[in-house]
mmCIF file of C-alpha atoms in Angstrom:
data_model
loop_
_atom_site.group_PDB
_atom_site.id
_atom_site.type_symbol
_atom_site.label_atom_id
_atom_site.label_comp_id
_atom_site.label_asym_id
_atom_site.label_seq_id
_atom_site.Cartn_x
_atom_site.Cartn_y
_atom_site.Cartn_z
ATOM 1 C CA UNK A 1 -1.409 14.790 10.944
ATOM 2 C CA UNK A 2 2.162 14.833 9.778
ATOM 3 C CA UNK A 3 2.988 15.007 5.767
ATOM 4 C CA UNK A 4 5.117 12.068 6.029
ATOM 5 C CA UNK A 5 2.862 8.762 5.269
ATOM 6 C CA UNK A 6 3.334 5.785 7.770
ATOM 7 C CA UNK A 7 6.189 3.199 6.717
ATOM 8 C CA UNK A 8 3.820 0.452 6.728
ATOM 9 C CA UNK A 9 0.183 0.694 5.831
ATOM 10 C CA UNK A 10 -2.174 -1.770 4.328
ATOM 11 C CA UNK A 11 -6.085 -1.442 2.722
ATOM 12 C CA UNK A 12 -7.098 -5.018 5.020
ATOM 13 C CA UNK A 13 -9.152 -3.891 7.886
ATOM 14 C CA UNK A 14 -7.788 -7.100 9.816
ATOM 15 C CA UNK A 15 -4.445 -6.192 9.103
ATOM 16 C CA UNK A 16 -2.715 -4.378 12.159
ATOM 17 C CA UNK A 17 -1.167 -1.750 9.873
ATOM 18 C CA UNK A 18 -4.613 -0.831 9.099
ATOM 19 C CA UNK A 19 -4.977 3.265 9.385
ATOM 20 C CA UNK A 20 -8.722 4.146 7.869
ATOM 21 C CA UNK A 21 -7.577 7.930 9.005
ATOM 22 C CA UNK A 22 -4.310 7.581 6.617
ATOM 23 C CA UNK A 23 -6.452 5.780 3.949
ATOM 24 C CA UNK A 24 -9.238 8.310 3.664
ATOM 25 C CA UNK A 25 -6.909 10.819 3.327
ATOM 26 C CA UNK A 26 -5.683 9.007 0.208
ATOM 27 C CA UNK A 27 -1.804 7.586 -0.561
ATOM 28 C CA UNK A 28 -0.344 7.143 -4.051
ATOM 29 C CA UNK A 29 2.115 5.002 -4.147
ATOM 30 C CA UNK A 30 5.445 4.856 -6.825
ATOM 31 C CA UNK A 31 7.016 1.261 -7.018
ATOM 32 C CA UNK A 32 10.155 1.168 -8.757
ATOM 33 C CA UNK A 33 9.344 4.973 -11.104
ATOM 34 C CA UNK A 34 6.310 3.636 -11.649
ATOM 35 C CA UNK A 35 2.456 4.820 -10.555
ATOM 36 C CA UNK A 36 0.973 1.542 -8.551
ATOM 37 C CA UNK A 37 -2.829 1.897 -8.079
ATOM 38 C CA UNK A 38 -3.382 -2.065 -7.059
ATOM 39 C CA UNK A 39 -1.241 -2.254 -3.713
ATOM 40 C CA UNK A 40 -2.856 -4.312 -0.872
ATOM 41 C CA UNK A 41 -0.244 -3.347 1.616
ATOM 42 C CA UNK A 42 3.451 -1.970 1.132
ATOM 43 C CA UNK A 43 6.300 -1.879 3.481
ATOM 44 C CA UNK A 44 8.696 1.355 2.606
ATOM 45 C CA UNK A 45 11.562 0.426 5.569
ATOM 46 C CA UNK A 46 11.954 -3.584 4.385
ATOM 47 C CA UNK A 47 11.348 -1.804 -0.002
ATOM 48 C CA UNK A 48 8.286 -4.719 -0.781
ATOM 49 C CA UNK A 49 4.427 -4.037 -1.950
ATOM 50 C CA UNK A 50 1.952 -7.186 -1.848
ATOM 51 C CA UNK A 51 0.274 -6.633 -4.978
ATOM 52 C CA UNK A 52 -2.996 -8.919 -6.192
ATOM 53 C CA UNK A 53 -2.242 -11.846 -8.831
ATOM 54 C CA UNK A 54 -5.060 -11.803 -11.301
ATOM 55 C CA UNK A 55 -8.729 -12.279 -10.081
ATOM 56 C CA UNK A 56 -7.944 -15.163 -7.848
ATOM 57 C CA UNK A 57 -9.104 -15.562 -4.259
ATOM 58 C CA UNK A 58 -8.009 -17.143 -1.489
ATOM 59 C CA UNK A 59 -10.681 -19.067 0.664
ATOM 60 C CA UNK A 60 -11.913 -16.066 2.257
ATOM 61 C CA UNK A 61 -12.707 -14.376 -0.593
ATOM 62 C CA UNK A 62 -9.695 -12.232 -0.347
ATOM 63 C CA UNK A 63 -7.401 -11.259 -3.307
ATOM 64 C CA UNK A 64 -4.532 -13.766 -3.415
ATOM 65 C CA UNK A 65 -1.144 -11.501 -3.648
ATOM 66 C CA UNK A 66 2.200 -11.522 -4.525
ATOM 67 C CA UNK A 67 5.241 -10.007 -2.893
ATOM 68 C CA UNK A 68 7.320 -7.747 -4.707
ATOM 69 C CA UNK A 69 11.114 -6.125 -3.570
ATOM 70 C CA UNK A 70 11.776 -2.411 -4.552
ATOM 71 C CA UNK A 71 12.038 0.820 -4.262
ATOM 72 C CA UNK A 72 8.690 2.168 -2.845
ATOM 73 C CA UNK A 73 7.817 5.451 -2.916
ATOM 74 C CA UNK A 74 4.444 6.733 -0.750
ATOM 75 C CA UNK A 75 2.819 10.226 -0.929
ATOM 76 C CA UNK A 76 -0.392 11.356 0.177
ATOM 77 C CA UNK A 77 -2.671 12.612 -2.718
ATOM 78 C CA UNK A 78 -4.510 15.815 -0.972
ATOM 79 C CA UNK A 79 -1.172 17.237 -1.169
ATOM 80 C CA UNK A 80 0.937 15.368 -4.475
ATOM 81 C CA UNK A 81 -0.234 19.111 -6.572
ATOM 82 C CA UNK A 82 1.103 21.448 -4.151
ATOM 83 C CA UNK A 83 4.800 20.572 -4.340
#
């Protein structure tokens, strides 16, 4: 497994830029200088995070979320101390 984490990644099983391997492994993820621990998916290439709007729910029970532009930053966290 490389030390690089993917460009695109997101926590929704149904999502096609679903990686359980990537997400087990754990990602942190810095959006704009700051420590994000709600992102639903995040896009480093296109600089956007989908991030959940309150305790809302769409129809299928899934968080409703908001995109956001900036600077995104991922990391994996088995590794983030040994820099």
């Amino acid at each position: 497994m490389t030390d690089t984490p993917p460009d695109r990644l997101a926590t929704d099983p149904r999502s096609p830029h679903h990686d359980a391997a990537v997400l087990e492994r754990g990602i942190g993820i810095r959006f704009n200088g700051v420590e994000r621990h709600n992102v639903e998916e995040y896009c480093v290439s296109e600089g956007w995070v989908r991030l959940p709007v309150g305790k809302s729910l769409d129809r299928r029970g899934q968080p409703m979320t908001m995109k956001v532009n900036g600077t995104v930053e991922p990391y994996f966290l088995d590794t983030a101390g040994q820099d």
